[in-house]
mmCIF file with all atom_site columns, C-alpha atoms in Angstrom:
data_model
loop_
_atom_site.group_PDB
_atom_site.id
_atom_site.type_symbol
_atom_site.label_atom_id
_atom_site.label_alt_id
_atom_site.label_comp_id
_atom_site.label_asym_id
_atom_site.label_entity_id
_atom_site.label_seq_id
_atom_site.pdbx_PDB_ins_code
_atom_site.Cartn_x
_atom_site.Cartn_y
_atom_site.Cartn_z
_atom_site.occupancy
_atom_site.B_iso_or_equiv
_atom_site.pdbx_formal_charge
_atom_site.auth_seq_id
_atom_site.auth_comp_id
_atom_site.auth_asym_id
_atom_site.auth_atom_id
_atom_site.pdbx_PDB_model_num
ATOM 1   C CA . UNK C 1 1   ? 120.793 115.812 97.356  1.00 92.00 ? 1   UNK C CA 1
ATOM 2   C CA . UNK C 1 2   ? 119.785 113.113 94.777  1.00 96.00 ? 2   UNK C CA 1
ATOM 3   C CA . UNK C 1 3   ? 117.361 110.452 95.445  1.00 97.00 ? 3   UNK C CA 1
ATOM 4   C CA . UNK C 1 4   ? 118.241 107.232 93.848  1.00 98.00 ? 4   UNK C CA 1
ATOM 5   C CA . UNK C 1 5   ? 115.906 104.157 93.617  1.00 97.00 ? 5   UNK C CA 1
ATOM 6   C CA . UNK C 1 6   ? 117.456 100.729 93.748  1.00 98.00 ? 6   UNK C CA 1
ATOM 7   C CA . UNK C 1 7   ? 115.111 97.907  92.622  1.00 96.00 ? 7   UNK C CA 1
ATOM 8   C CA . UNK C 1 8   ? 115.239 94.440  91.039  1.00 95.00 ? 8   UNK C CA 1
ATOM 9   C CA . UNK C 1 9   ? 113.150 91.305  90.790  1.00 92.00 ? 9   UNK C CA 1
ATOM 10  C CA . UNK C 1 10  ? 113.008 88.680  93.666  1.00 90.00 ? 10  UNK C CA 1
ATOM 11  C CA . UNK C 1 11  ? 116.450 86.871  93.777  1.00 93.00 ? 11  UNK C CA 1
ATOM 12  C CA . UNK C 1 12  ? 118.218 89.537  91.597  1.00 95.00 ? 12  UNK C CA 1
ATOM 13  C CA . UNK C 1 13  ? 120.651 90.410  94.394  1.00 94.00 ? 13  UNK C CA 1
ATOM 14  C CA . UNK C 1 14  ? 119.461 93.972  95.041  1.00 95.00 ? 14  UNK C CA 1
ATOM 15  C CA . UNK C 1 15  ? 120.286 93.711  98.706  1.00 94.00 ? 15  UNK C CA 1
ATOM 16  C CA . UNK C 1 16  ? 123.867 92.524  97.964  1.00 96.00 ? 16  UNK C CA 1
ATOM 17  C CA . UNK C 1 17  ? 124.201 95.529  95.530  1.00 98.00 ? 17  UNK C CA 1
ATOM 18  C CA . UNK C 1 18  ? 122.875 97.787  98.497  1.00 98.00 ? 18  UNK C CA 1
ATOM 19  C CA . UNK C 1 19  ? 125.546 96.598  100.773 1.00 97.00 ? 19  UNK C CA 1
ATOM 20  C CA . UNK C 1 20  ? 128.231 97.521  98.192  1.00 98.00 ? 20  UNK C CA 1
ATOM 21  C CA . UNK C 1 21  ? 126.872 101.030 97.985  1.00 98.00 ? 21  UNK C CA 1
ATOM 22  C CA . UNK C 1 22  ? 126.723 101.131 101.759 1.00 97.00 ? 22  UNK C CA 1
ATOM 23  C CA . UNK C 1 23  ? 130.577 100.192 101.820 1.00 97.00 ? 23  UNK C CA 1
ATOM 24  C CA . UNK C 1 24  ? 131.297 103.196 99.690  1.00 97.00 ? 24  UNK C CA 1
ATOM 25  C CA . UNK C 1 25  ? 129.581 105.366 102.159 1.00 97.00 ? 25  UNK C CA 1
ATOM 26  C CA . UNK C 1 26  ? 126.159 105.860 100.566 1.00 98.00 ? 26  UNK C CA 1
ATOM 27  C CA . UNK C 1 27  ? 123.241 106.044 103.061 1.00 98.00 ? 27  UNK C CA 1
ATOM 28  C CA . UNK C 1 28  ? 120.823 103.197 102.081 1.00 98.00 ? 28  UNK C CA 1
ATOM 29  C CA . UNK C 1 29  ? 117.252 102.908 103.282 1.00 98.00 ? 29  UNK C CA 1
ATOM 30  C CA . UNK C 1 30  ? 115.807 99.400  103.011 1.00 97.00 ? 30  UNK C CA 1
ATOM 31  C CA . UNK C 1 31  ? 112.002 99.767  102.343 1.00 95.00 ? 31  UNK C CA 1
ATOM 32  C CA . UNK C 1 32  ? 111.117 96.210  103.134 1.00 92.00 ? 32  UNK C CA 1
ATOM 33  C CA . UNK C 1 33  ? 112.784 96.228  106.601 1.00 94.00 ? 33  UNK C CA 1
ATOM 34  C CA . UNK C 1 34  ? 111.379 99.571  107.447 1.00 96.00 ? 34  UNK C CA 1
ATOM 35  C CA . UNK C 1 35  ? 107.796 98.591  106.286 1.00 94.00 ? 35  UNK C CA 1
ATOM 36  C CA . UNK C 1 36  ? 107.900 95.526  108.623 1.00 92.00 ? 36  UNK C CA 1
ATOM 37  C CA . UNK C 1 37  ? 109.141 97.736  111.527 1.00 94.00 ? 37  UNK C CA 1
ATOM 38  C CA . UNK C 1 38  ? 106.448 100.455 110.883 1.00 95.00 ? 38  UNK C CA 1
ATOM 39  C CA . UNK C 1 39  ? 103.795 97.629  110.511 1.00 94.00 ? 39  UNK C CA 1
ATOM 40  C CA . UNK C 1 40  ? 104.937 96.372  113.969 1.00 93.00 ? 40  UNK C CA 1
ATOM 41  C CA . UNK C 1 41  ? 105.416 99.670  115.723 1.00 93.00 ? 41  UNK C CA 1
ATOM 42  C CA . UNK C 1 42  ? 102.936 102.120 114.372 1.00 93.00 ? 42  UNK C CA 1
ATOM 43  C CA . UNK C 1 43  ? 99.555  102.068 116.228 1.00 93.00 ? 43  UNK C CA 1
ATOM 44  C CA . UNK C 1 44  ? 97.824  103.723 113.305 1.00 94.00 ? 44  UNK C CA 1
ATOM 45  C CA . UNK C 1 45  ? 99.243  101.236 110.759 1.00 95.00 ? 45  UNK C CA 1
ATOM 46  C CA . UNK C 1 46  ? 98.406  98.239  113.051 1.00 95.00 ? 46  UNK C CA 1
ATOM 47  C CA . UNK C 1 47  ? 94.690  99.450  113.398 1.00 95.00 ? 47  UNK C CA 1
ATOM 48  C CA . UNK C 1 48  ? 94.441  100.018 109.696 1.00 96.00 ? 48  UNK C CA 1
ATOM 49  C CA . UNK C 1 49  ? 95.956  96.642  108.897 1.00 96.00 ? 49  UNK C CA 1
ATOM 50  C CA . UNK C 1 50  ? 93.581  94.717  111.397 1.00 95.00 ? 50  UNK C CA 1
ATOM 51  C CA . UNK C 1 51  ? 90.679  96.578  110.010 1.00 96.00 ? 51  UNK C CA 1
ATOM 52  C CA . UNK C 1 52  ? 91.680  95.277  106.417 1.00 96.00 ? 52  UNK C CA 1
ATOM 53  C CA . UNK C 1 53  ? 92.849  91.841  107.271 1.00 95.00 ? 53  UNK C CA 1
ATOM 54  C CA . UNK C 1 54  ? 91.379  90.854  110.588 1.00 94.00 ? 54  UNK C CA 1
ATOM 55  C CA . UNK C 1 55  ? 92.789  90.627  114.076 1.00 94.00 ? 55  UNK C CA 1
ATOM 56  C CA . UNK C 1 56  ? 94.872  87.536  113.066 1.00 94.00 ? 56  UNK C CA 1
ATOM 57  C CA . UNK C 1 57  ? 97.139  89.816  111.155 1.00 94.00 ? 57  UNK C CA 1
ATOM 58  C CA . UNK C 1 58  ? 99.081  90.207  114.461 1.00 95.00 ? 58  UNK C CA 1
ATOM 59  C CA . UNK C 1 59  ? 100.280 87.528  116.723 1.00 92.00 ? 59  UNK C CA 1
ATOM 60  C CA . UNK C 1 60  ? 100.362 89.491  120.002 1.00 88.00 ? 60  UNK C CA 1
ATOM 61  C CA . UNK C 1 61  ? 102.831 92.371  119.133 1.00 86.00 ? 61  UNK C CA 1
ATOM 62  C CA . UNK C 1 62  ? 104.349 90.762  116.119 1.00 90.00 ? 62  UNK C CA 1
ATOM 63  C CA . UNK C 1 63  ? 103.203 90.625  112.441 1.00 91.00 ? 63  UNK C CA 1
ATOM 64  C CA . UNK C 1 64  ? 101.644 87.317  111.468 1.00 92.00 ? 64  UNK C CA 1
ATOM 65  C CA . UNK C 1 65  ? 103.626 87.216  108.153 1.00 86.00 ? 65  UNK C CA 1
ATOM 66  C CA . UNK C 1 66  ? 102.420 83.777  107.071 1.00 86.00 ? 66  UNK C CA 1
ATOM 67  C CA . UNK C 1 67  ? 98.734  84.724  107.658 1.00 91.00 ? 67  UNK C CA 1
ATOM 68  C CA . UNK C 1 68  ? 99.206  88.042  105.842 1.00 90.00 ? 68  UNK C CA 1
ATOM 69  C CA . UNK C 1 69  ? 101.028 86.414  102.910 1.00 85.00 ? 69  UNK C CA 1
ATOM 70  C CA . UNK C 1 70  ? 98.250  83.857  102.549 1.00 85.00 ? 70  UNK C CA 1
ATOM 71  C CA . UNK C 1 71  ? 95.658  86.330  102.624 1.00 88.00 ? 71  UNK C CA 1
ATOM 72  C CA . UNK C 1 72  ? 97.087  88.763  100.086 1.00 86.00 ? 72  UNK C CA 1
ATOM 73  C CA . UNK C 1 73  ? 99.102  86.418  97.820  1.00 78.00 ? 73  UNK C CA 1
ATOM 74  C CA . UNK C 1 74  ? 96.343  85.393  95.389  1.00 77.00 ? 74  UNK C CA 1
ATOM 75  C CA . UNK C 1 75  ? 94.071  88.527  96.009  1.00 85.00 ? 75  UNK C CA 1
ATOM 76  C CA . UNK C 1 76  ? 95.302  91.436  94.169  1.00 82.00 ? 76  UNK C CA 1
ATOM 77  C CA . UNK C 1 77  ? 92.803  93.840  95.362  1.00 90.00 ? 77  UNK C CA 1
ATOM 78  C CA . UNK C 1 78  ? 93.726  93.048  99.036  1.00 92.00 ? 78  UNK C CA 1
ATOM 79  C CA . UNK C 1 79  ? 97.427  93.344  98.169  1.00 87.00 ? 79  UNK C CA 1
ATOM 80  C CA . UNK C 1 80  ? 96.859  96.776  96.619  1.00 88.00 ? 80  UNK C CA 1
ATOM 81  C CA . UNK C 1 81  ? 94.795  97.897  99.617  1.00 93.00 ? 81  UNK C CA 1
ATOM 82  C CA . UNK C 1 82  ? 97.499  96.775  102.095 1.00 94.00 ? 82  UNK C CA 1
ATOM 83  C CA . UNK C 1 83  ? 100.062 98.588  99.858  1.00 89.00 ? 83  UNK C CA 1
ATOM 84  C CA . UNK C 1 84  ? 97.933  101.733 99.969  1.00 91.00 ? 84  UNK C CA 1
ATOM 85  C CA . UNK C 1 85  ? 98.098  101.689 103.659 1.00 94.00 ? 85  UNK C CA 1
ATOM 86  C CA . UNK C 1 86  ? 101.851 100.742 104.060 1.00 94.00 ? 86  UNK C CA 1
ATOM 87  C CA . UNK C 1 87  ? 103.429 102.554 101.181 1.00 91.00 ? 87  UNK C CA 1
ATOM 88  C CA . UNK C 1 88  ? 102.492 106.156 102.218 1.00 92.00 ? 88  UNK C CA 1
ATOM 89  C CA . UNK C 1 89  ? 103.722 105.492 105.793 1.00 95.00 ? 89  UNK C CA 1
ATOM 90  C CA . UNK C 1 90  ? 107.001 104.259 104.241 1.00 95.00 ? 90  UNK C CA 1
ATOM 91  C CA . UNK C 1 91  ? 107.288 107.191 101.910 1.00 94.00 ? 91  UNK C CA 1
ATOM 92  C CA . UNK C 1 92  ? 106.855 109.520 104.783 1.00 95.00 ? 92  UNK C CA 1
ATOM 93  C CA . UNK C 1 93  ? 109.445 107.772 106.847 1.00 97.00 ? 93  UNK C CA 1
ATOM 94  C CA . UNK C 1 94  ? 111.945 107.711 103.985 1.00 97.00 ? 94  UNK C CA 1
ATOM 95  C CA . UNK C 1 95  ? 111.571 111.441 103.379 1.00 96.00 ? 95  UNK C CA 1
ATOM 96  C CA . UNK C 1 96  ? 112.242 112.168 107.008 1.00 97.00 ? 96  UNK C CA 1
ATOM 97  C CA . UNK C 1 97  ? 115.242 109.950 106.978 1.00 98.00 ? 97  UNK C CA 1
ATOM 98  C CA . UNK C 1 98  ? 116.553 111.464 103.775 1.00 97.00 ? 98  UNK C CA 1
ATOM 99  C CA . UNK C 1 99  ? 116.511 114.884 105.093 1.00 96.00 ? 99  UNK C CA 1
ATOM 100 C CA . UNK C 1 100 ? 118.792 113.824 107.903 1.00 97.00 ? 100 UNK C CA 1
ATOM 101 C CA . UNK C 1 101 ? 121.444 112.476 105.677 1.00 97.00 ? 101 UNK C CA 1
ATOM 102 C CA . UNK C 1 102 ? 124.595 114.296 104.585 1.00 94.00 ? 102 UNK C CA 1
ATOM 103 C CA . UNK C 1 103 ? 125.523 112.817 101.397 1.00 95.00 ? 103 UNK C CA 1
ATOM 104 C CA . UNK C 1 104 ? 125.748 113.757 97.594  1.00 96.00 ? 104 UNK C CA 1
ATOM 105 C CA . UNK C 1 105 ? 122.903 110.970 97.171  1.00 97.00 ? 105 UNK C CA 1
ATOM 106 C CA . UNK C 1 106 ? 120.888 108.456 99.080  1.00 98.00 ? 106 UNK C CA 1
ATOM 107 C CA . UNK C 1 107 ? 119.463 105.230 97.886  1.00 98.00 ? 107 UNK C CA 1
ATOM 108 C CA . UNK C 1 108 ? 116.078 103.761 98.521  1.00 98.00 ? 108 UNK C CA 1
ATOM 109 C CA . UNK C 1 109 ? 115.958 99.992  98.105  1.00 97.00 ? 109 UNK C CA 1
ATOM 110 C CA . UNK C 1 110 ? 112.450 99.095  96.819  1.00 94.00 ? 110 UNK C CA 1
ATOM 111 C CA . UNK C 1 111 ? 111.362 95.742  95.689  1.00 88.00 ? 111 UNK C CA 1
ATOM 112 C CA . UNK C 1 112 ? 108.291 96.779  93.590  1.00 86.00 ? 112 UNK C CA 1
ATOM 113 C CA . UNK C 1 113 ? 109.268 100.262 92.491  1.00 90.00 ? 113 UNK C CA 1
ATOM 114 C CA . UNK C 1 114 ? 107.791 100.422 88.966  1.00 91.00 ? 114 UNK C CA 1
ATOM 115 C CA . UNK C 1 115 ? 104.849 98.074  89.847  1.00 84.00 ? 115 UNK C CA 1
ATOM 116 C CA . UNK C 1 116 ? 103.635 100.717 92.417  1.00 82.00 ? 116 UNK C CA 1
ATOM 117 C CA . UNK C 1 117 ? 104.216 103.727 90.056  1.00 84.00 ? 117 UNK C CA 1
ATOM 118 C CA . UNK C 1 118 ? 106.915 105.212 92.251  1.00 85.00 ? 118 UNK C CA 1
ATOM 119 C CA . UNK C 1 119 ? 109.532 105.750 89.547  1.00 89.00 ? 119 UNK C CA 1
ATOM 120 C CA . UNK C 1 120 ? 108.375 109.569 89.217  1.00 91.00 ? 120 UNK C CA 1
ATOM 121 C CA . UNK C 1 121 ? 109.885 110.048 92.745  1.00 93.00 ? 121 UNK C CA 1
ATOM 122 C CA . UNK C 1 122 ? 113.462 109.291 92.018  1.00 96.00 ? 122 UNK C CA 1
ATOM 123 C CA . UNK C 1 123 ? 116.188 111.345 90.243  1.00 97.00 ? 123 UNK C CA 1
ATOM 124 C CA . UNK C 1 124 ? 117.866 108.198 89.096  1.00 97.00 ? 124 UNK C CA 1
ATOM 125 C CA . UNK C 1 125 ? 116.913 104.514 89.195  1.00 98.00 ? 125 UNK C CA 1
ATOM 126 C CA . UNK C 1 126 ? 119.341 101.456 89.327  1.00 98.00 ? 126 UNK C CA 1
ATOM 127 C CA . UNK C 1 127 ? 117.943 98.142  88.262  1.00 98.00 ? 127 UNK C CA 1
ATOM 128 C CA . UNK C 1 128 ? 119.556 94.853  89.484  1.00 98.00 ? 128 UNK C CA 1
ATOM 129 C CA . UNK C 1 129 ? 118.954 91.863  87.152  1.00 97.00 ? 129 UNK C CA 1
ATOM 130 C CA . UNK C 1 130 ? 119.911 88.310  86.736  1.00 95.00 ? 130 UNK C CA 1
ATOM 131 C CA . UNK C 1 131 ? 118.463 85.475  84.607  1.00 94.00 ? 131 UNK C CA 1
ATOM 132 C CA . UNK C 1 132 ? 115.294 83.815  85.872  1.00 91.00 ? 132 UNK C CA 1
ATOM 133 C CA . UNK C 1 133 ? 116.912 80.377  86.467  1.00 92.00 ? 133 UNK C CA 1
ATOM 134 C CA . UNK C 1 134 ? 119.661 82.078  88.629  1.00 93.00 ? 134 UNK C CA 1
ATOM 135 C CA . UNK C 1 135 ? 117.058 84.068  90.647  1.00 93.00 ? 135 UNK C CA 1
ATOM 136 C CA . UNK C 1 136 ? 115.063 81.018  91.086  1.00 91.00 ? 136 UNK C CA 1
ATOM 137 C CA . UNK C 1 137 ? 118.028 79.074  92.521  1.00 91.00 ? 137 UNK C CA 1
ATOM 138 C CA . UNK C 1 138 ? 119.006 81.965  94.814  1.00 92.00 ? 138 UNK C CA 1
ATOM 139 C CA . UNK C 1 139 ? 115.497 82.306  96.278  1.00 90.00 ? 139 UNK C CA 1
ATOM 140 C CA . UNK C 1 140 ? 115.241 78.558  96.766  1.00 88.00 ? 140 UNK C CA 1
ATOM 141 C CA . UNK C 1 141 ? 118.429 78.299  98.613  1.00 88.00 ? 141 UNK C CA 1
ATOM 142 C CA . UNK C 1 142 ? 117.617 81.550  100.660 1.00 86.00 ? 142 UNK C CA 1
ATOM 143 C CA . UNK C 1 143 ? 113.937 81.165  101.546 1.00 80.00 ? 143 UNK C CA 1
ATOM 144 C CA . UNK C 1 144 ? 113.320 77.352  101.242 1.00 77.00 ? 144 UNK C CA 1
ATOM 145 C CA . UNK C 1 145 ? 110.059 78.403  99.505  1.00 78.00 ? 145 UNK C CA 1
ATOM 146 C CA . UNK C 1 146 ? 108.539 76.068  96.765  1.00 83.00 ? 146 UNK C CA 1
ATOM 147 C CA . UNK C 1 147 ? 109.348 76.697  93.092  1.00 86.00 ? 147 UNK C CA 1
ATOM 148 C CA . UNK C 1 148 ? 105.647 77.286  92.351  1.00 85.00 ? 148 UNK C CA 1
ATOM 149 C CA . UNK C 1 149 ? 105.542 80.005  95.136  1.00 82.00 ? 149 UNK C CA 1
ATOM 150 C CA . UNK C 1 150 ? 108.709 81.788  93.887  1.00 83.00 ? 150 UNK C CA 1
ATOM 151 C CA . UNK C 1 151 ? 107.436 81.765  90.206  1.00 84.00 ? 151 UNK C CA 1
ATOM 152 C CA . UNK C 1 152 ? 104.070 83.206  91.395  1.00 80.00 ? 152 UNK C CA 1
ATOM 153 C CA . UNK C 1 153 ? 105.867 85.935  93.233  1.00 80.00 ? 153 UNK C CA 1
ATOM 154 C CA . UNK C 1 154 ? 108.073 86.617  90.075  1.00 84.00 ? 154 UNK C CA 1
ATOM 155 C CA . UNK C 1 155 ? 104.799 86.814  88.113  1.00 82.00 ? 155 UNK C CA 1
ATOM 156 C CA . UNK C 1 156 ? 103.623 89.692  90.266  1.00 78.00 ? 156 UNK C CA 1
ATOM 157 C CA . UNK C 1 157 ? 106.660 91.619  89.175  1.00 84.00 ? 157 UNK C CA 1
ATOM 158 C CA . UNK C 1 158 ? 107.279 93.301  85.938  1.00 90.00 ? 158 UNK C CA 1
ATOM 159 C CA . UNK C 1 159 ? 109.609 91.583  83.533  1.00 91.00 ? 159 UNK C CA 1
ATOM 160 C CA . UNK C 1 160 ? 113.246 93.003  83.589  1.00 93.00 ? 160 UNK C CA 1
ATOM 161 C CA . UNK C 1 161 ? 112.978 94.069  79.918  1.00 93.00 ? 161 UNK C CA 1
ATOM 162 C CA . UNK C 1 162 ? 110.081 96.484  80.843  1.00 94.00 ? 162 UNK C CA 1
ATOM 163 C CA . UNK C 1 163 ? 111.964 97.800  83.854  1.00 96.00 ? 163 UNK C CA 1
ATOM 164 C CA . UNK C 1 164 ? 115.200 98.284  81.960  1.00 96.00 ? 164 UNK C CA 1
ATOM 165 C CA . UNK C 1 165 ? 113.433 100.794 79.599  1.00 95.00 ? 165 UNK C CA 1
ATOM 166 C CA . UNK C 1 166 ? 112.715 103.056 82.562  1.00 96.00 ? 166 UNK C CA 1
ATOM 167 C CA . UNK C 1 167 ? 115.936 102.674 84.480  1.00 97.00 ? 167 UNK C CA 1
ATOM 168 C CA . UNK C 1 168 ? 119.031 104.861 84.203  1.00 97.00 ? 168 UNK C CA 1
ATOM 169 C CA . UNK C 1 169 ? 121.551 102.154 85.161  1.00 98.00 ? 169 UNK C CA 1
ATOM 170 C CA . UNK C 1 170 ? 121.358 98.413  84.931  1.00 98.00 ? 170 UNK C CA 1
ATOM 171 C CA . UNK C 1 171 ? 123.632 96.024  86.933  1.00 98.00 ? 171 UNK C CA 1
ATOM 172 C CA . UNK C 1 172 ? 123.595 92.428  85.741  1.00 96.00 ? 172 UNK C CA 1
ATOM 173 C CA . UNK C 1 173 ? 124.332 90.563  88.925  1.00 96.00 ? 173 UNK C CA 1
ATOM 174 C CA . UNK C 1 174 ? 126.009 87.348  88.080  1.00 94.00 ? 174 UNK C CA 1
ATOM 175 C CA . UNK C 1 175 ? 129.727 87.429  89.025  1.00 95.00 ? 175 UNK C CA 1
ATOM 176 C CA . UNK C 1 176 ? 130.360 89.234  92.233  1.00 94.00 ? 176 UNK C CA 1
ATOM 177 C CA . UNK C 1 177 ? 133.650 90.946  91.025  1.00 96.00 ? 177 UNK C CA 1
ATOM 178 C CA . UNK C 1 178 ? 131.915 92.296  87.975  1.00 97.00 ? 178 UNK C CA 1
ATOM 179 C CA . UNK C 1 179 ? 128.950 93.612  90.291  1.00 97.00 ? 179 UNK C CA 1
ATOM 180 C CA . UNK C 1 180 ? 131.591 95.287  92.508  1.00 97.00 ? 180 UNK C CA 1
ATOM 181 C CA . UNK C 1 181 ? 133.171 97.152  89.467  1.00 97.00 ? 181 UNK C CA 1
ATOM 182 C CA . UNK C 1 182 ? 129.748 98.111  88.117  1.00 98.00 ? 182 UNK C CA 1
ATOM 183 C CA . UNK C 1 183 ? 128.715 99.608  91.491  1.00 98.00 ? 183 UNK C CA 1
ATOM 184 C CA . UNK C 1 184 ? 131.937 101.481 91.679  1.00 97.00 ? 184 UNK C CA 1
ATOM 185 C CA . UNK C 1 185 ? 131.325 102.949 88.161  1.00 97.00 ? 185 UNK C CA 1
ATOM 186 C CA . UNK C 1 186 ? 127.718 103.849 88.815  1.00 98.00 ? 186 UNK C CA 1
ATOM 187 C CA . UNK C 1 187 ? 128.728 105.493 92.161  1.00 98.00 ? 187 UNK C CA 1
ATOM 188 C CA . UNK C 1 188 ? 131.236 107.652 90.361  1.00 97.00 ? 188 UNK C CA 1
ATOM 189 C CA . UNK C 1 189 ? 128.636 108.678 87.781  1.00 96.00 ? 189 UNK C CA 1
ATOM 190 C CA . UNK C 1 190 ? 126.137 109.589 90.419  1.00 97.00 ? 190 UNK C CA 1
ATOM 191 C CA . UNK C 1 191 ? 128.732 111.689 92.442  1.00 95.00 ? 191 UNK C CA 1
ATOM 192 C CA . UNK C 1 192 ? 129.514 113.566 89.076  1.00 92.00 ? 192 UNK C CA 1
ATOM 193 C CA . UNK C 1 193 ? 125.898 113.891 88.321  1.00 87.00 ? 193 UNK C CA 1
ATOM 194 C CA . UNK C 1 194 ? 125.055 115.351 91.785  1.00 82.00 ? 194 UNK C CA 1
ATOM 195 C CA . UNK C 1 195 ? 127.826 117.940 91.628  1.00 78.00 ? 195 UNK C CA 1
ATOM 196 C CA . UNK C 1 196 ? 126.667 119.015 88.026  1.00 65.00 ? 196 UNK C CA 1
#
C-alpha cells in the first residue's frame, strides 16, 4: 500500500481536496484532528504537555487551545518541543490506522509536512496551493482571525515554491471544478502507480 502525504499552506484548501479524495473512496487521515484527539485523550501526552506548558494547557478535560496558541506562537523553541511530543504519537497512530486500511493507497493530511522533515516518510506527496491573497481571504472568512495573525502563521510555513520542488503533484486550488478534475487525474495516476 502506498502512503501519500497531502499538504498545503493555511487557507490553500487541503481539507477540501482531502474530501474529494474521500469521495473517490480513498482513506484519509486528518493529522490535525487526530492530534487534538490524542492530546485530549492520551494520559501520557497530557502529562508531557502539562510538564512543558503548565497545568493551564488544559481546561478540565479539554485542551486550552487559546492558552497553548499564545504560549507557542511567538516561541519557536517551545513550538518545536510541543511538536516533538505530539508528532511521534500521531505518527504511531497513523501507522496503526494505515495497516487496517484496504486500499491501493492512503492519504495523510498534514499541515506542516516539509517544515517538520516528514517528507521522507511518503511514497508520493500532493501539494495544494493558492495565491496568498486568496488564502488570506479564505482564512479571514473561516477563522475570523486578524490579518497580522494569519500572515504570521503563513510566515511559519515554507513558501509554496520551495514545497513544489519536493512534491510529486501540485493542485492549484482556485476554481472548484478544476480542482475536482485535477484530483480525479491524480487519483488515476496513483492507482496506476500502486499497481506498477
